[in-house]
Amino acid sequence: VQLQASGGGLVQAGDSLRLSCTASGRTFTTLALGWFRRTPEKEHDFVAHITRSGETTNYSDSVKGRFTISRDNTKNTMYLQMNSLKPEDTAVYYCAAGPYASRRFDVYNWWGQGTQVTVSS
Protein backbone atom coordinates (compact mmCIF):
# COMPACT_ATOMS: atom_id res chain seq x y z
CA VAL A 1 0.00 0.00 0.00
CA GLN A 2 1.28 3.45 -0.89
CA LEU A 3 0.00 6.48 0.95
CA GLN A 4 0.51 10.03 -0.28
CA ALA A 5 -0.22 12.86 2.14
CA SER A 6 -0.59 16.47 1.11
CA GLY A 7 -2.07 19.78 2.17
CA GLY A 8 0.27 20.98 4.88
CA GLY A 9 1.56 24.50 5.09
CA LEU A 10 2.24 27.59 7.17
CA VAL A 11 -0.82 29.28 8.65
CA GLN A 12 -1.72 31.61 11.48
CA ALA A 13 -3.47 30.64 14.67
CA GLY A 14 -7.20 30.36 14.06
CA ASP A 15 -6.83 29.42 10.42
CA SER A 16 -7.89 26.18 8.76
CA LEU A 17 -6.17 23.57 6.65
CA ARG A 18 -7.30 20.37 5.01
CA LEU A 19 -4.94 17.46 4.70
CA SER A 20 -5.48 14.70 2.17
CA CYS A 21 -4.14 11.18 2.01
CA THR A 22 -4.53 9.11 -1.13
CA ALA A 23 -3.99 5.36 -1.03
CA SER A 24 -3.11 2.92 -3.77
CA GLY A 25 -2.09 -0.69 -4.03
CA ARG A 26 -4.95 -2.25 -2.14
CA THR A 27 -8.73 -2.09 -2.11
CA PHE A 28 -9.37 1.10 -0.20
CA THR A 29 -12.35 -0.19 1.74
CA THR A 30 -10.24 -2.90 3.35
CA LEU A 31 -8.15 -0.23 5.07
CA ALA A 32 -8.83 1.46 8.37
CA LEU A 33 -7.11 4.83 8.43
CA GLY A 34 -5.61 7.21 10.90
CA TRP A 35 -3.71 10.45 11.30
CA PHE A 36 -0.77 10.82 13.63
CA ARG A 37 1.63 13.67 14.15
CA ARG A 38 5.25 13.96 15.17
CA THR A 39 6.67 16.72 17.33
CA PRO A 40 10.05 17.06 19.05
CA GLU A 41 8.36 15.83 22.22
CA LYS A 42 6.30 12.97 20.83
CA GLU A 43 7.06 10.72 17.90
CA HIS A 44 3.62 9.16 17.39
CA ASP A 45 0.92 11.45 18.67
CA PHE A 46 -2.51 10.06 17.81
CA VAL A 47 -4.80 12.58 16.12
CA ALA A 48 -7.80 10.74 14.69
CA HIS A 49 -8.89 7.51 13.08
CA ILE A 50 -11.73 6.28 10.92
CA THR A 51 -13.08 2.81 10.28
CA ARG A 52 -13.15 1.12 6.90
CA SER A 53 -16.73 2.09 6.25
CA GLY A 54 -16.25 5.60 7.54
CA GLU A 55 -19.10 5.21 9.99
CA THR A 56 -17.01 5.52 13.14
CA THR A 57 -14.39 8.10 13.99
CA ASN A 58 -12.32 8.84 17.05
CA TYR A 59 -10.23 11.84 18.09
CA SER A 60 -7.63 12.78 20.61
CA ASP A 61 -8.86 15.15 23.27
CA SER A 62 -6.52 17.84 22.00
CA VAL A 63 -8.20 18.07 18.60
CA LYS A 64 -11.77 17.00 19.35
CA GLY A 65 -14.23 19.60 18.19
CA ARG A 66 -11.69 21.29 15.92
CA PHE A 67 -10.58 18.53 13.54
CA THR A 68 -12.74 16.28 11.39
CA ILE A 69 -11.56 13.07 9.78
CA SER A 70 -13.41 11.72 6.77
CA ARG A 71 -12.91 9.46 3.80
CA ASP A 72 -14.20 9.20 0.27
CA ASN A 73 -14.11 5.57 -0.70
CA THR A 74 -14.86 6.44 -4.33
CA LYS A 75 -11.67 8.52 -4.51
CA ASN A 76 -9.41 6.33 -2.33
CA THR A 77 -8.78 9.41 -0.23
CA MET A 78 -8.92 10.34 3.43
CA TYR A 79 -9.12 13.89 4.73
CA LEU A 80 -8.36 15.78 7.91
CA GLN A 81 -10.15 19.09 8.14
CA MET A 82 -8.35 21.18 10.73
CA ASN A 83 -10.09 24.28 12.03
CA SER A 84 -9.17 26.78 14.72
CA LEU A 85 -5.54 25.78 14.47
CA LYS A 86 -3.26 26.48 17.40
CA PRO A 87 0.53 26.82 17.58
CA GLU A 88 0.62 23.54 19.51
CA ASP A 89 -0.79 21.80 16.42
CA THR A 90 2.53 22.42 14.70
CA ALA A 91 3.90 19.03 13.67
CA VAL A 92 4.58 16.68 10.80
CA TYR A 93 1.31 14.92 10.08
CA TYR A 94 1.30 11.34 8.87
CA CYS A 95 -1.50 9.25 7.49
CA ALA A 96 -1.54 5.56 8.25
CA ALA A 97 -3.43 2.49 7.12
CA GLY A 98 -4.03 -0.85 8.78
CA PRO A 99 -6.45 -3.70 9.37
CA TYR A 100 -8.54 -1.89 11.98
CA ALA A 101 -8.84 1.58 13.46
CA SER A 102 -6.88 2.21 16.62
CA ARG A 103 -5.19 4.90 18.67
CA ARG A 104 -2.09 2.73 18.75
CA PHE A 105 0.45 3.58 16.07
CA ASP A 106 1.82 0.01 15.96
CA VAL A 107 -1.47 -1.32 14.59
CA TYR A 108 -0.89 0.44 11.30
CA ASN A 109 1.14 -1.32 8.64
CA TRP A 110 1.55 1.45 6.13
CA TRP A 111 2.50 5.09 6.50
CA GLY A 112 2.59 8.12 4.27
CA GLN A 113 5.60 10.37 3.96
CA GLY A 114 4.32 13.14 6.22
CA THR A 115 3.29 16.71 5.58
CA GLN A 116 4.44 19.68 7.66
CA VAL A 117 1.88 21.87 9.37
CA THR A 118 3.18 25.02 11.02
CA VAL A 119 0.90 27.32 12.96
CA SER A 120 2.24 30.72 13.93
CA SER A 121 0.89 32.71 16.85
mmCIF file with all atom_site columns, C-alpha atoms in Angstrom:
data_model
loop_
_atom_site.group_PDB
_atom_site.id
_atom_site.type_symbol
_atom_site.label_atom_id
_atom_site.label_alt_id
_atom_site.label_comp_id
_atom_site.label_asym_id
_atom_site.label_entity_id
_atom_site.label_seq_id
_atom_site.pdbx_PDB_ins_code
_atom_site.Cartn_x
_atom_site.Cartn_y
_atom_site.Cartn_z
_atom_site.occupancy
_atom_site.B_iso_or_equiv
_atom_site.pdbx_formal_charge
_atom_site.auth_seq_id
_atom_site.auth_comp_id
_atom_site.auth_asym_id
_atom_site.auth_atom_id
_atom_site.pdbx_PDB_model_num
ATOM 1   C CA . VAL A 1 1   ? 0.000   0.000  0.000  1.00 0.00 ? 1   VAL A CA 1
ATOM 2   C CA . GLN A 1 2   ? 1.284   3.448  -0.889 1.00 0.00 ? 2   GLN A CA 1
ATOM 3   C CA . LEU A 1 3   ? 0.003   6.484  0.952  1.00 0.00 ? 3   LEU A CA 1
ATOM 4   C CA . GLN A 1 4   ? 0.509   10.031 -0.281 1.00 0.00 ? 4   GLN A CA 1
ATOM 5   C CA . ALA A 1 5   ? -0.219  12.856 2.138  1.00 0.00 ? 5   ALA A CA 1
ATOM 6   C CA . SER A 1 6   ? -0.586  16.468 1.112  1.00 0.00 ? 6   SER A CA 1
ATOM 7   C CA . GLY A 1 7   ? -2.071  19.775 2.172  1.00 0.00 ? 7   GLY A CA 1
ATOM 8   C CA . GLY A 1 8   ? 0.275   20.976 4.883  1.00 0.00 ? 8   GLY A CA 1
ATOM 9   C CA . GLY A 1 9   ? 1.560   24.500 5.089  1.00 0.00 ? 9   GLY A CA 1
ATOM 10  C CA . LEU A 1 10  ? 2.237   27.592 7.170  1.00 0.00 ? 10  LEU A CA 1
ATOM 11  C CA . VAL A 1 11  ? -0.821  29.277 8.651  1.00 0.00 ? 11  VAL A CA 1
ATOM 12  C CA . GLN A 1 12  ? -1.716  31.609 11.480 1.00 0.00 ? 12  GLN A CA 1
ATOM 13  C CA . ALA A 1 13  ? -3.474  30.639 14.669 1.00 0.00 ? 13  ALA A CA 1
ATOM 14  C CA . GLY A 1 14  ? -7.203  30.356 14.064 1.00 0.00 ? 14  GLY A CA 1
ATOM 15  C CA . ASP A 1 15  ? -6.829  29.421 10.424 1.00 0.00 ? 15  ASP A CA 1
ATOM 16  C CA . SER A 1 16  ? -7.888  26.185 8.760  1.00 0.00 ? 16  SER A CA 1
ATOM 17  C CA . LEU A 1 17  ? -6.175  23.568 6.650  1.00 0.00 ? 17  LEU A CA 1
ATOM 18  C CA . ARG A 1 18  ? -7.303  20.367 5.009  1.00 0.00 ? 18  ARG A CA 1
ATOM 19  C CA . LEU A 1 19  ? -4.940  17.458 4.703  1.00 0.00 ? 19  LEU A CA 1
ATOM 20  C CA . SER A 1 20  ? -5.480  14.700 2.171  1.00 0.00 ? 20  SER A CA 1
ATOM 21  C CA . CYS A 1 21  ? -4.139  11.181 2.005  1.00 0.00 ? 21  CYS A CA 1
ATOM 22  C CA . THR A 1 22  ? -4.529  9.114  -1.130 1.00 0.00 ? 22  THR A CA 1
ATOM 23  C CA . ALA A 1 23  ? -3.986  5.363  -1.027 1.00 0.00 ? 23  ALA A CA 1
ATOM 24  C CA . SER A 1 24  ? -3.108  2.918  -3.767 1.00 0.00 ? 24  SER A CA 1
ATOM 25  C CA . GLY A 1 25  ? -2.092  -0.694 -4.035 1.00 0.00 ? 25  GLY A CA 1
ATOM 26  C CA . ARG A 1 26  ? -4.948  -2.246 -2.142 1.00 0.00 ? 26  ARG A CA 1
ATOM 27  C CA . THR A 1 27  ? -8.732  -2.088 -2.115 1.00 0.00 ? 27  THR A CA 1
ATOM 28  C CA . PHE A 1 28  ? -9.366  1.102  -0.202 1.00 0.00 ? 28  PHE A CA 1
ATOM 29  C CA . THR A 1 29  ? -12.351 -0.192 1.737  1.00 0.00 ? 29  THR A CA 1
ATOM 30  C CA . THR A 1 30  ? -10.236 -2.897 3.351  1.00 0.00 ? 30  THR A CA 1
ATOM 31  C CA . LEU A 1 31  ? -8.152  -0.225 5.075  1.00 0.00 ? 31  LEU A CA 1
ATOM 32  C CA . ALA A 1 32  ? -8.828  1.455  8.369  1.00 0.00 ? 32  ALA A CA 1
ATOM 33  C CA . LEU A 1 33  ? -7.107  4.829  8.430  1.00 0.00 ? 33  LEU A CA 1
ATOM 34  C CA . GLY A 1 34  ? -5.613  7.212  10.898 1.00 0.00 ? 34  GLY A CA 1
ATOM 35  C CA . TRP A 1 35  ? -3.710  10.451 11.303 1.00 0.00 ? 35  TRP A CA 1
ATOM 36  C CA . PHE A 1 36  ? -0.774  10.825 13.633 1.00 0.00 ? 36  PHE A CA 1
ATOM 37  C CA . ARG A 1 37  ? 1.634   13.667 14.147 1.00 0.00 ? 37  ARG A CA 1
ATOM 38  C CA . ARG A 1 38  ? 5.250   13.961 15.167 1.00 0.00 ? 38  ARG A CA 1
ATOM 39  C CA . THR A 1 39  ? 6.672   16.724 17.328 1.00 0.00 ? 39  THR A CA 1
ATOM 40  C CA . PRO A 1 40  ? 10.054  17.059 19.051 1.00 0.00 ? 40  PRO A CA 1
ATOM 41  C CA . GLU A 1 41  ? 8.356   15.829 22.219 1.00 0.00 ? 41  GLU A CA 1
ATOM 42  C CA . LYS A 1 42  ? 6.298   12.971 20.831 1.00 0.00 ? 42  LYS A CA 1
ATOM 43  C CA . GLU A 1 43  ? 7.064   10.721 17.903 1.00 0.00 ? 43  GLU A CA 1
ATOM 44  C CA . HIS A 1 44  ? 3.622   9.157  17.390 1.00 0.00 ? 44  HIS A CA 1
ATOM 45  C CA . ASP A 1 45  ? 0.919   11.446 18.671 1.00 0.00 ? 45  ASP A CA 1
ATOM 46  C CA . PHE A 1 46  ? -2.507  10.065 17.807 1.00 0.00 ? 46  PHE A CA 1
ATOM 47  C CA . VAL A 1 47  ? -4.796  12.583 16.121 1.00 0.00 ? 47  VAL A CA 1
ATOM 48  C CA . ALA A 1 48  ? -7.799  10.736 14.686 1.00 0.00 ? 48  ALA A CA 1
ATOM 49  C CA . HIS A 1 49  ? -8.886  7.509  13.084 1.00 0.00 ? 49  HIS A CA 1
ATOM 50  C CA . ILE A 1 50  ? -11.733 6.282  10.918 1.00 0.00 ? 50  ILE A CA 1
ATOM 51  C CA . THR A 1 51  ? -13.079 2.813  10.280 1.00 0.00 ? 51  THR A CA 1
ATOM 52  C CA . ARG A 1 52  ? -13.147 1.121  6.904  1.00 0.00 ? 52  ARG A CA 1
ATOM 53  C CA . SER A 1 53  ? -16.728 2.089  6.248  1.00 0.00 ? 53  SER A CA 1
ATOM 54  C CA . GLY A 1 54  ? -16.250 5.603  7.537  1.00 0.00 ? 54  GLY A CA 1
ATOM 55  C CA . GLU A 1 55  ? -19.101 5.208  9.989  1.00 0.00 ? 55  GLU A CA 1
ATOM 56  C CA . THR A 1 56  ? -17.009 5.515  13.143 1.00 0.00 ? 56  THR A CA 1
ATOM 57  C CA . THR A 1 57  ? -14.389 8.102  13.993 1.00 0.00 ? 57  THR A CA 1
ATOM 58  C CA . ASN A 1 58  ? -12.317 8.841  17.046 1.00 0.00 ? 58  ASN A CA 1
ATOM 59  C CA . TYR A 1 59  ? -10.234 11.839 18.088 1.00 0.00 ? 59  TYR A CA 1
ATOM 60  C CA . SER A 1 60  ? -7.628  12.775 20.606 1.00 0.00 ? 60  SER A CA 1
ATOM 61  C CA . ASP A 1 61  ? -8.862  15.147 23.269 1.00 0.00 ? 61  ASP A CA 1
ATOM 62  C CA . SER A 1 62  ? -6.520  17.840 22.003 1.00 0.00 ? 62  SER A CA 1
ATOM 63  C CA . VAL A 1 63  ? -8.201  18.066 18.596 1.00 0.00 ? 63  VAL A CA 1
ATOM 64  C CA . LYS A 1 64  ? -11.771 16.997 19.354 1.00 0.00 ? 64  LYS A CA 1
ATOM 65  C CA . GLY A 1 65  ? -14.227 19.604 18.194 1.00 0.00 ? 65  GLY A CA 1
ATOM 66  C CA . ARG A 1 66  ? -11.685 21.295 15.923 1.00 0.00 ? 66  ARG A CA 1
ATOM 67  C CA . PHE A 1 67  ? -10.578 18.533 13.540 1.00 0.00 ? 67  PHE A CA 1
ATOM 68  C CA . THR A 1 68  ? -12.736 16.276 11.386 1.00 0.00 ? 68  THR A CA 1
ATOM 69  C CA . ILE A 1 69  ? -11.559 13.070 9.776  1.00 0.00 ? 69  ILE A CA 1
ATOM 70  C CA . SER A 1 70  ? -13.411 11.717 6.768  1.00 0.00 ? 70  SER A CA 1
ATOM 71  C CA . ARG A 1 71  ? -12.907 9.460  3.801  1.00 0.00 ? 71  ARG A CA 1
ATOM 72  C CA . ASP A 1 72  ? -14.202 9.200  0.271  1.00 0.00 ? 72  ASP A CA 1
ATOM 73  C CA . ASN A 1 73  ? -14.108 5.568  -0.702 1.00 0.00 ? 73  ASN A CA 1
ATOM 74  C CA . THR A 1 74  ? -14.861 6.442  -4.330 1.00 0.00 ? 74  THR A CA 1
ATOM 75  C CA . LYS A 1 75  ? -11.671 8.516  -4.507 1.00 0.00 ? 75  LYS A CA 1
ATOM 76  C CA . ASN A 1 76  ? -9.414  6.334  -2.333 1.00 0.00 ? 76  ASN A CA 1
ATOM 77  C CA . THR A 1 77  ? -8.776  9.410  -0.232 1.00 0.00 ? 77  THR A CA 1
ATOM 78  C CA . MET A 1 78  ? -8.923  10.335 3.433  1.00 0.00 ? 78  MET A CA 1
ATOM 79  C CA . TYR A 1 79  ? -9.124  13.889 4.734  1.00 0.00 ? 79  TYR A CA 1
ATOM 80  C CA . LEU A 1 80  ? -8.363  15.777 7.905  1.00 0.00 ? 80  LEU A CA 1
ATOM 81  C CA . GLN A 1 81  ? -10.146 19.095 8.142  1.00 0.00 ? 81  GLN A CA 1
ATOM 82  C CA . MET A 1 82  ? -8.351  21.182 10.730 1.00 0.00 ? 82  MET A CA 1
ATOM 83  C CA . ASN A 1 83  ? -10.088 24.282 12.027 1.00 0.00 ? 83  ASN A CA 1
ATOM 84  C CA . SER A 1 84  ? -9.168  26.777 14.723 1.00 0.00 ? 84  SER A CA 1
ATOM 85  C CA . LEU A 1 85  ? -5.542  25.778 14.469 1.00 0.00 ? 85  LEU A CA 1
ATOM 86  C CA . LYS A 1 86  ? -3.258  26.482 17.405 1.00 0.00 ? 86  LYS A CA 1
ATOM 87  C CA . PRO A 1 87  ? 0.528   26.819 17.580 1.00 0.00 ? 87  PRO A CA 1
ATOM 88  C CA . GLU A 1 88  ? 0.624   23.538 19.509 1.00 0.00 ? 88  GLU A CA 1
ATOM 89  C CA . ASP A 1 89  ? -0.788  21.795 16.425 1.00 0.00 ? 89  ASP A CA 1
ATOM 90  C CA . THR A 1 90  ? 2.528   22.424 14.699 1.00 0.00 ? 90  THR A CA 1
ATOM 91  C CA . ALA A 1 91  ? 3.897   19.027 13.665 1.00 0.00 ? 91  ALA A CA 1
ATOM 92  C CA . VAL A 1 92  ? 4.579   16.678 10.802 1.00 0.00 ? 92  VAL A CA 1
ATOM 93  C CA . TYR A 1 93  ? 1.308   14.923 10.081 1.00 0.00 ? 93  TYR A CA 1
ATOM 94  C CA . TYR A 1 94  ? 1.300   11.335 8.871  1.00 0.00 ? 94  TYR A CA 1
ATOM 95  C CA . CYS A 1 95  ? -1.500  9.248  7.486  1.00 0.00 ? 95  CYS A CA 1
ATOM 96  C CA . ALA A 1 96  ? -1.541  5.559  8.254  1.00 0.00 ? 96  ALA A CA 1
ATOM 97  C CA . ALA A 1 97  ? -3.435  2.493  7.117  1.00 0.00 ? 97  ALA A CA 1
ATOM 98  C CA . GLY A 1 98  ? -4.033  -0.847 8.776  1.00 0.00 ? 98  GLY A CA 1
ATOM 99  C CA . PRO A 1 99  ? -6.453  -3.695 9.366  1.00 0.00 ? 99  PRO A CA 1
ATOM 100 C CA . TYR A 1 100 ? -8.538  -1.887 11.981 1.00 0.00 ? 100 TYR A CA 1
ATOM 101 C CA . ALA A 1 101 ? -8.844  1.582  13.458 1.00 0.00 ? 101 ALA A CA 1
ATOM 102 C CA . SER A 1 102 ? -6.880  2.211  16.619 1.00 0.00 ? 102 SER A CA 1
ATOM 103 C CA . ARG A 1 103 ? -5.193  4.899  18.671 1.00 0.00 ? 103 ARG A CA 1
ATOM 104 C CA . ARG A 1 104 ? -2.085  2.732  18.746 1.00 0.00 ? 104 ARG A CA 1
ATOM 105 C CA . PHE A 1 105 ? 0.446   3.575  16.070 1.00 0.00 ? 105 PHE A CA 1
ATOM 106 C CA . ASP A 1 106 ? 1.821   0.014  15.956 1.00 0.00 ? 106 ASP A CA 1
ATOM 107 C CA . VAL A 1 107 ? -1.469  -1.324 14.591 1.00 0.00 ? 107 VAL A CA 1
ATOM 108 C CA . TYR A 1 108 ? -0.887  0.439  11.299 1.00 0.00 ? 108 TYR A CA 1
ATOM 109 C CA . ASN A 1 109 ? 1.143   -1.324 8.645  1.00 0.00 ? 109 ASN A CA 1
ATOM 110 C CA . TRP A 1 110 ? 1.552   1.453  6.128  1.00 0.00 ? 110 TRP A CA 1
ATOM 111 C CA . TRP A 1 111 ? 2.497   5.088  6.502  1.00 0.00 ? 111 TRP A CA 1
ATOM 112 C CA . GLY A 1 112 ? 2.585   8.116  4.268  1.00 0.00 ? 112 GLY A CA 1
ATOM 113 C CA . GLN A 1 113 ? 5.598   10.370 3.955  1.00 0.00 ? 113 GLN A CA 1
ATOM 114 C CA . GLY A 1 114 ? 4.320   13.136 6.220  1.00 0.00 ? 114 GLY A CA 1
ATOM 115 C CA . THR A 1 115 ? 3.292   16.706 5.581  1.00 0.00 ? 115 THR A CA 1
ATOM 116 C CA . GLN A 1 116 ? 4.435   19.677 7.656  1.00 0.00 ? 116 GLN A CA 1
ATOM 117 C CA . VAL A 1 117 ? 1.882   21.870 9.374  1.00 0.00 ? 117 VAL A CA 1
ATOM 118 C CA . THR A 1 118 ? 3.182   25.022 11.020 1.00 0.00 ? 118 THR A CA 1
ATOM 119 C CA . VAL A 1 119 ? 0.895   27.324 12.960 1.00 0.00 ? 119 VAL A CA 1
ATOM 120 C CA . SER A 1 120 ? 2.239   30.725 13.928 1.00 0.00 ? 120 SER A CA 1
ATOM 121 C CA . SER A 1 121 ? 0.888   32.709 16.852 1.00 0.00 ? 121 SER A CA 1
#
